mmCIF file of C-alpha atoms in Angstrom:
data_model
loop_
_atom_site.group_PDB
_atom_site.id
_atom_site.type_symbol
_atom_site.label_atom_id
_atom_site.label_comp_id
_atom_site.label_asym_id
_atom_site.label_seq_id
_atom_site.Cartn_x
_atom_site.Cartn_y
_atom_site.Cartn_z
ATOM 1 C CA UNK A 1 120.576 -11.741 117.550
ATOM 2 C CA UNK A 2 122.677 -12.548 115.003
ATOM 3 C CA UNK A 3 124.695 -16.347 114.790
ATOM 4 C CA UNK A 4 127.765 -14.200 113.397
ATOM 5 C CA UNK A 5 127.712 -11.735 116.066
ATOM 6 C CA UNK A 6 126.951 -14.013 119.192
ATOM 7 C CA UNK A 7 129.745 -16.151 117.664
ATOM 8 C CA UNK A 8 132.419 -12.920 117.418
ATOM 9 C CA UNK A 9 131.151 -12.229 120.868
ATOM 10 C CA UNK A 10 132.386 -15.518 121.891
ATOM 11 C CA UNK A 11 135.772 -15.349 120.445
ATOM 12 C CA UNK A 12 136.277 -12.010 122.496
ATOM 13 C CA UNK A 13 135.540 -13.567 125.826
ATOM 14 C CA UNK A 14 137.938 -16.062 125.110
ATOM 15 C CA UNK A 15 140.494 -13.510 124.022
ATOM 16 C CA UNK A 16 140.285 -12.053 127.457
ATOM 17 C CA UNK A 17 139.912 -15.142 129.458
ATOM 18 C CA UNK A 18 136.473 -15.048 129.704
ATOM 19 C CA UNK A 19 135.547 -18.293 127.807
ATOM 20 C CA UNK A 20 133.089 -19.771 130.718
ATOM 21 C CA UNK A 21 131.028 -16.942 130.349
ATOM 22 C CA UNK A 22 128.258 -17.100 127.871
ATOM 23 C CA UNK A 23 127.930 -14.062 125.830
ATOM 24 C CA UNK A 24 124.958 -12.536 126.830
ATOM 25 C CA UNK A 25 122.549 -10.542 124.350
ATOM 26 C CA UNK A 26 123.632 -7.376 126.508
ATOM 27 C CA UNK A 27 127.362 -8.434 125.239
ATOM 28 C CA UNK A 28 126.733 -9.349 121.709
ATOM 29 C CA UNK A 29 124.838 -5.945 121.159
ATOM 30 C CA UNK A 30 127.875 -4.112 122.344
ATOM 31 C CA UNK A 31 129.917 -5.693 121.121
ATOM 32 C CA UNK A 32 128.377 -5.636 117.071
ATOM 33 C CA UNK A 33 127.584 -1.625 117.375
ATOM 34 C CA UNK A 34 131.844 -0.986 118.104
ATOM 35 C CA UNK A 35 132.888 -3.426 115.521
ATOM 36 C CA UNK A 36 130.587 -0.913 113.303
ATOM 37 C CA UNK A 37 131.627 2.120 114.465
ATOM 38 C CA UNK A 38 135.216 1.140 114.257
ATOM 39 C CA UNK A 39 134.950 0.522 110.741
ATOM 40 C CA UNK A 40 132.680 3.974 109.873
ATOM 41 C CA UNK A 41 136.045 5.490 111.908
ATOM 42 C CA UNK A 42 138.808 4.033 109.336
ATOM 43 C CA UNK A 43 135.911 5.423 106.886
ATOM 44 C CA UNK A 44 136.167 8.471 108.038
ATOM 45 C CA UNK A 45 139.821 8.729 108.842
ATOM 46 C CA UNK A 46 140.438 7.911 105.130
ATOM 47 C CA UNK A 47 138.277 10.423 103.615
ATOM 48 C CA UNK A 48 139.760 13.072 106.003
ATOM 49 C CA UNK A 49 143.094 12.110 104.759
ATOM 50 C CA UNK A 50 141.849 11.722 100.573
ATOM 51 C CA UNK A 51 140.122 15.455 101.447
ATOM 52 C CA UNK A 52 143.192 16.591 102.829
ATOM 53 C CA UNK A 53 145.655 15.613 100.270
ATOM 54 C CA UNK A 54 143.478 16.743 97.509
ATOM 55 C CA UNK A 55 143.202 20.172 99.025
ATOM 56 C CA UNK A 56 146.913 20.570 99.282
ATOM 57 C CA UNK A 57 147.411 19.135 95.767
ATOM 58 C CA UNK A 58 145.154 21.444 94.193
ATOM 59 C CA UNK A 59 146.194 24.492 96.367
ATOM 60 C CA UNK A 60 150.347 23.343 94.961
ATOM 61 C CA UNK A 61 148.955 23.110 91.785
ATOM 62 C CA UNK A 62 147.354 26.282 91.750
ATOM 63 C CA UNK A 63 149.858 28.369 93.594
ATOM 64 C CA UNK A 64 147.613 29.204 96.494
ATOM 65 C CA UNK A 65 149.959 27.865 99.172
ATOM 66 C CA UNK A 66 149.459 31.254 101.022
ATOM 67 C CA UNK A 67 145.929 31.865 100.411
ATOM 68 C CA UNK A 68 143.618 31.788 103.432
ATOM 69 C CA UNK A 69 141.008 29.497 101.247
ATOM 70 C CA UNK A 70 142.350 26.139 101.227
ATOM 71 C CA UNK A 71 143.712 26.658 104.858
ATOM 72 C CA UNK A 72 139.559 27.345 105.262
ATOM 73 C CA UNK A 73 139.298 23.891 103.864
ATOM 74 C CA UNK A 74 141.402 22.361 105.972
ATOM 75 C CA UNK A 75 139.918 23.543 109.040
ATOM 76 C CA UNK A 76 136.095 22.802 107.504
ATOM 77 C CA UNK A 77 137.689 19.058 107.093
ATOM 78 C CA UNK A 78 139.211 18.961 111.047
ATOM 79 C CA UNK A 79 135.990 20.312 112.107
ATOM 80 C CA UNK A 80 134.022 17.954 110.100
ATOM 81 C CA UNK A 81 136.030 14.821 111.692
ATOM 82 C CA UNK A 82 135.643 16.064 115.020
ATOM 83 C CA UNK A 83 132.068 16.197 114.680
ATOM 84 C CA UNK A 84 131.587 12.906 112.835
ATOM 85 C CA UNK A 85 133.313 10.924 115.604
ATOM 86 C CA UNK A 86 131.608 12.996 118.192
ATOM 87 C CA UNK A 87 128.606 11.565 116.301
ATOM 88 C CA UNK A 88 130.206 8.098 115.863
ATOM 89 C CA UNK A 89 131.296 8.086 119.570
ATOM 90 C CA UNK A 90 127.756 9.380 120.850
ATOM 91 C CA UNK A 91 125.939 6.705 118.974
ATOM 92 C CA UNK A 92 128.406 3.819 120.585
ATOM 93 C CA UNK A 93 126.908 5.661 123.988
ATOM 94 C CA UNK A 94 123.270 5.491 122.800
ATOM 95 C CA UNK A 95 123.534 1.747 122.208
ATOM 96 C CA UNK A 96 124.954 1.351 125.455
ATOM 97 C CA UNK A 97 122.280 3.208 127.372
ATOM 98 C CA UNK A 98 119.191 1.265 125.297
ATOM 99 C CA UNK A 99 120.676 -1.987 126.126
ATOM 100 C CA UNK A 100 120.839 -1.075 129.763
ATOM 101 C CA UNK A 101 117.348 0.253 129.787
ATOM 102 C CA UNK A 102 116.202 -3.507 129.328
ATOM 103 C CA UNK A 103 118.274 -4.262 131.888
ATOM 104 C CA UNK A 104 116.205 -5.820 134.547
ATOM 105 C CA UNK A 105 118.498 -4.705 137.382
ATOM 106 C CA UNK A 106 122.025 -2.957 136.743
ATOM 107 C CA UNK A 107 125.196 -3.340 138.778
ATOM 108 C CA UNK A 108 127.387 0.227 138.460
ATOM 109 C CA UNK A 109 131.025 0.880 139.182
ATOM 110 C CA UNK A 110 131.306 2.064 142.779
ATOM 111 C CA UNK A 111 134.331 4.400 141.829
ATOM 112 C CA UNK A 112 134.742 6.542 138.668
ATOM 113 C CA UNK A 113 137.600 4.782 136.556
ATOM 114 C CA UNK A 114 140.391 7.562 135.847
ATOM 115 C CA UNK A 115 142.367 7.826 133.249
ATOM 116 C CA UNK A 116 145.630 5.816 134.323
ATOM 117 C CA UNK A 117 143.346 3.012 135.396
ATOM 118 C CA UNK A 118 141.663 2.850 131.980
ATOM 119 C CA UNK A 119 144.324 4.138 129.643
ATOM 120 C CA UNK A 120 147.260 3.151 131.362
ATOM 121 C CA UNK A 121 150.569 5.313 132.273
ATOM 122 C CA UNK A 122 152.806 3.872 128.960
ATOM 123 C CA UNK A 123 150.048 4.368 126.296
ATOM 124 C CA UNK A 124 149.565 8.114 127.644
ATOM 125 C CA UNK A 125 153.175 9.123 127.560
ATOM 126 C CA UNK A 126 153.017 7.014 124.258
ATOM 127 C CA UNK A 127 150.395 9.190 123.256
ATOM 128 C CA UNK A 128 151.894 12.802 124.318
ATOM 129 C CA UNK A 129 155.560 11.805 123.139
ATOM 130 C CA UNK A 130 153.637 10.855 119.460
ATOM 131 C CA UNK A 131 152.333 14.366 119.116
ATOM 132 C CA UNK A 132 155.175 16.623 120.519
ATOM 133 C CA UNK A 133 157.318 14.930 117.769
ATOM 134 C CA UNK A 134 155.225 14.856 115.123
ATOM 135 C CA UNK A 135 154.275 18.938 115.783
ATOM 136 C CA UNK A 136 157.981 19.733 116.640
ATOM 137 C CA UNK A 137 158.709 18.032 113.370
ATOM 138 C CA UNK A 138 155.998 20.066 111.569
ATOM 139 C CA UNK A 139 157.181 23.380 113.549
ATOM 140 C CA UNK A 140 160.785 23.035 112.587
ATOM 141 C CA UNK A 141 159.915 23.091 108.957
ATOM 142 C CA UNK A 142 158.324 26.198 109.362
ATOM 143 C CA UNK A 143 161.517 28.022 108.571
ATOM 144 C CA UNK A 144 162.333 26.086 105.450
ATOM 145 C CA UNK A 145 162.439 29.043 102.181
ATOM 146 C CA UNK A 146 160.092 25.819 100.618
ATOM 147 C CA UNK A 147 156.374 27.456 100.909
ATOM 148 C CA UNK A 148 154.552 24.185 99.203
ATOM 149 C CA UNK A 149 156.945 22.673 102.713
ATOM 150 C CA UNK A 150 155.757 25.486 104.950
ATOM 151 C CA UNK A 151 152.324 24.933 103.835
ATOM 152 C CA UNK A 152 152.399 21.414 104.314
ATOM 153 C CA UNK A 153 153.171 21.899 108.079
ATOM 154 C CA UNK A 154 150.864 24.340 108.516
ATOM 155 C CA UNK A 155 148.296 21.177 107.473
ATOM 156 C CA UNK A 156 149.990 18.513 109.771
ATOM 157 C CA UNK A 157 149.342 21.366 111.987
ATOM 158 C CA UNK A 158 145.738 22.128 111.790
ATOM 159 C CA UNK A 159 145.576 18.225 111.599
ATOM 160 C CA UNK A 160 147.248 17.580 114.805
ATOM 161 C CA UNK A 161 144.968 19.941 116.552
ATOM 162 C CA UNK A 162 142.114 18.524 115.365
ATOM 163 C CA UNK A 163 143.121 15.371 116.614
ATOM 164 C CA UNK A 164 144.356 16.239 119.740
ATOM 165 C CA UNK A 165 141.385 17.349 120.485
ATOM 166 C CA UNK A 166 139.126 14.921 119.296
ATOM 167 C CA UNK A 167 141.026 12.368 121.497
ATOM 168 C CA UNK A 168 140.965 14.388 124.947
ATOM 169 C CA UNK A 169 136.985 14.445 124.235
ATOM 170 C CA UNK A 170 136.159 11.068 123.343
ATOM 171 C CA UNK A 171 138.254 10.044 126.380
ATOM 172 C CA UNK A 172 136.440 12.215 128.824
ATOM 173 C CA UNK A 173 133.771 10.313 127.322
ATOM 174 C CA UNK A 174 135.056 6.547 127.731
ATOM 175 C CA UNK A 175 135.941 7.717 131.077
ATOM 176 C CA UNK A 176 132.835 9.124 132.120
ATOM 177 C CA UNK A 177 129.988 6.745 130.645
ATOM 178 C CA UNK A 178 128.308 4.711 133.240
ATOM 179 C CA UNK A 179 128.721 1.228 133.241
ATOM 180 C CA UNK A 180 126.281 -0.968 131.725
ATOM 181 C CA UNK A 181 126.180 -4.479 133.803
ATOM 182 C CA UNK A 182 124.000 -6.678 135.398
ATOM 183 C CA UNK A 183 126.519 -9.216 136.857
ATOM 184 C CA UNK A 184 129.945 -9.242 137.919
ATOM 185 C CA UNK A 185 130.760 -11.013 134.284
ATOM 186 C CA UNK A 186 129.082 -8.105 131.899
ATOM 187 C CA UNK A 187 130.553 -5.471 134.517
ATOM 188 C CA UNK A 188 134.077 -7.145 134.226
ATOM 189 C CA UNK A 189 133.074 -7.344 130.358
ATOM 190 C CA UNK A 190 132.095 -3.411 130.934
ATOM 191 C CA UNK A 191 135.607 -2.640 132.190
ATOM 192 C CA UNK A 192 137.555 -4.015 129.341
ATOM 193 C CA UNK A 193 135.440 -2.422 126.506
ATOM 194 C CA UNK A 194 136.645 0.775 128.238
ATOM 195 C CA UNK A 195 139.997 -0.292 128.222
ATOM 196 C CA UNK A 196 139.651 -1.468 124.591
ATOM 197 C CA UNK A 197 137.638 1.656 123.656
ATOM 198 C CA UNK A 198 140.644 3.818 125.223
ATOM 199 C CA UNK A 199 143.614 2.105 123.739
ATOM 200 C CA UNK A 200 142.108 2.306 120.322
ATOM 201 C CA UNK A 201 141.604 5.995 120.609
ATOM 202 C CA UNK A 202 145.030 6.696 120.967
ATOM 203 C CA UNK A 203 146.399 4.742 118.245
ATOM 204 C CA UNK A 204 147.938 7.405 116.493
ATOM 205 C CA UNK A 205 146.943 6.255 112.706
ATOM 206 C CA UNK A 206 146.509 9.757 111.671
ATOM 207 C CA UNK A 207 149.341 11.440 113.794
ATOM 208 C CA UNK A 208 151.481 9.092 111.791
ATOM 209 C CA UNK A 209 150.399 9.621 108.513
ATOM 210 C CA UNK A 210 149.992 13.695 108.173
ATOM 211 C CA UNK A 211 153.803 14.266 108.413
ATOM 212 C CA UNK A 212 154.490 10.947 106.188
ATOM 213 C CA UNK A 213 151.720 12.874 103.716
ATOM 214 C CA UNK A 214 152.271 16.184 104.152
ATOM 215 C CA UNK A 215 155.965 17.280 104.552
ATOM 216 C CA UNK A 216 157.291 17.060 101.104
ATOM 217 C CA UNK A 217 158.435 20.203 98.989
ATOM 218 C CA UNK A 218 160.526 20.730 96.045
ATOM 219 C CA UNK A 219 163.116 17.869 97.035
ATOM 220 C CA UNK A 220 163.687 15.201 99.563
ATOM 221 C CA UNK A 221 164.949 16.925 102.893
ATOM 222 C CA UNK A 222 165.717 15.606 106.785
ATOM 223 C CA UNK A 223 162.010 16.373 107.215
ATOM 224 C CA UNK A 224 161.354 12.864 105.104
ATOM 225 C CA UNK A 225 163.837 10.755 106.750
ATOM 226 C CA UNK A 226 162.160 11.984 110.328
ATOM 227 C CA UNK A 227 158.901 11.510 109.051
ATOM 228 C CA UNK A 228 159.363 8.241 107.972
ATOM 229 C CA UNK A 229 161.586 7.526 111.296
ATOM 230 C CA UNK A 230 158.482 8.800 113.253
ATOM 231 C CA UNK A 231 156.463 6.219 112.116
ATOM 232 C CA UNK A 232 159.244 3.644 112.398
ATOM 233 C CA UNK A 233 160.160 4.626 115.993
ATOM 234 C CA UNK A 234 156.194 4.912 116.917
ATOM 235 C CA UNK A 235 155.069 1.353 115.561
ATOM 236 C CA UNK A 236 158.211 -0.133 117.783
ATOM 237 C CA UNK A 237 157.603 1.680 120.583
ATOM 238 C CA UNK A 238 153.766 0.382 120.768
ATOM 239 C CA UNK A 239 154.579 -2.819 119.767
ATOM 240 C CA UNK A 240 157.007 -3.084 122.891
ATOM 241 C CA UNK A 241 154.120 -1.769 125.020
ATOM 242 C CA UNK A 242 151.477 -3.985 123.474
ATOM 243 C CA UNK A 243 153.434 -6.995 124.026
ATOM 244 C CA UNK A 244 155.269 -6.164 127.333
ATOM 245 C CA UNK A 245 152.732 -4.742 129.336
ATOM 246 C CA UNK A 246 149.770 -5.462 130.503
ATOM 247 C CA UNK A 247 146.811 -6.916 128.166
ATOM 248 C CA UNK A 248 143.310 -5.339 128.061
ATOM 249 C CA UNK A 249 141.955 -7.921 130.531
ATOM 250 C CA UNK A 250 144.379 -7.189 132.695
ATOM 251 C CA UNK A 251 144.474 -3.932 132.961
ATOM 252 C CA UNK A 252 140.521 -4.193 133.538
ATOM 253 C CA UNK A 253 140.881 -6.506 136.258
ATOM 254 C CA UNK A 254 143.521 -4.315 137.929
ATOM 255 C CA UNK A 255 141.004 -1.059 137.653
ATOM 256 C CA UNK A 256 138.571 -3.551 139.154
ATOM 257 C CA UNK A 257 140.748 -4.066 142.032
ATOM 258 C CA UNK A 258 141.373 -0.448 142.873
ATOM 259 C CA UNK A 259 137.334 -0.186 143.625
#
């Protein structure tokens, strides 16, 4: 075990009110594999985006705006994110189950956690109200004569899909893992990775950034004021949930409670 990892481990149980509690090796192996995988994520997430953009400045460049081939691309790219966090997410799982396998007895959830216990009610409609705008926004340049500004949207798009789906999936996943405890301190510990886990999935870093990217034609247009405003409007809006409702511990203890 690590002296920096046991030591991050013990700055998150304070964070979540948890500071009695000594961080177990159970913990501290959790808890180092998801700082890793969050940072392979923004890894990923930025060469998705750097793939992206270069594909749609070469296919502008070229012409191609309504050739089937760098749409191809585009879809190769969404399919290859999807996969690598699959990948990313499954290997977060696989550390989970080896460090319960050494487990010398487990204590499991008596209820399967749903969605609005883990997730929370304001970070889903956060979530669904994010993409409807950002896809009505890319649908209602569709119209525009532009065709490097039709193209565009036909990437925030394909984008948006992608991501869609690669959050509903992941989710199911959070959601459905079983919980790897041994005490009513890892299980409560358990609870709030999931909430963590969840609320970090929805952060909409890429929902925000395709239109902001990916919406710009011949000149400036509404479609780059809303853009921008999207991301404006978005970062208040979760700020005001982050900070008004209810923290991660929280809203772990209160899905504890429902048992």
């Amino acid at each position: 075990m690590h002296e920096a990892d046991r030591a991050e481990a013990g700055r998150w149980l304070a964070r979540h009110g948890l500071a009695e509690t000594e961080p177990s090796p159970l913990l501290v192996a959790r808890l180092a594999v998801r700082r890793r995988a969050k940072l392979f994520d923004s890894l990923l997430l930025a060469g998705f985006l750097l793939g992206a953009a270069l594909t749609h400045v070469l296919a502008l460049a070229t012409g191609a705006t309504s050739a089937w081939p760098p749409l191809l691309v585009l879809a190769a790219l969404v399919a290859g994110l999807l996969g690598a966090q699959w990948l990313l997410a499954s290997w977060v799982r696989r550390a989970d189950q080896r460090a319960g396998a050494r487990l010398p007895r487990r204590v499991a959830l008596p209820v399967q956690l749903g969605w609005e216990a883990v997730l929370g009610r304001p970070y889903a409609l956060f979530t669904v109200a994010t993409f409807a705008g950002a896809m009505l926004l890319a649908v209602s340049v569709l119209p525009v004569s532009d065709p490097g500004l039709r193209y565009g949207a036909t990437v925030v798009l394909i984008g948006l899909a992608g991501a869609g789906t690669g959050i509903v999936l992941q989710l199911r996943q959070v959601l459905a893992s079983p919980a790897v405890a041994e005490d009513e301190a890892s299980l409560t510990a358990d609870v709030i990775m999931r909430v963590e886990d969840a609320r970090a999935l929805v952060t909409p870093s890429l929902v925000w950034s395709l239109p902001a990217i990916f919406l710009y034609g011949e000149s400036l247009g509404w479609w780059n004021a809303a853009s921008v405003a999207l991301v404006v409007a978005g970062v208040i809006a979760l700020s005001l949930i982050h900070n008004r409702g209810a923290g991660v511990a929280t809203a772990a203890r209160r899905a504890m409670a429902t048992r």
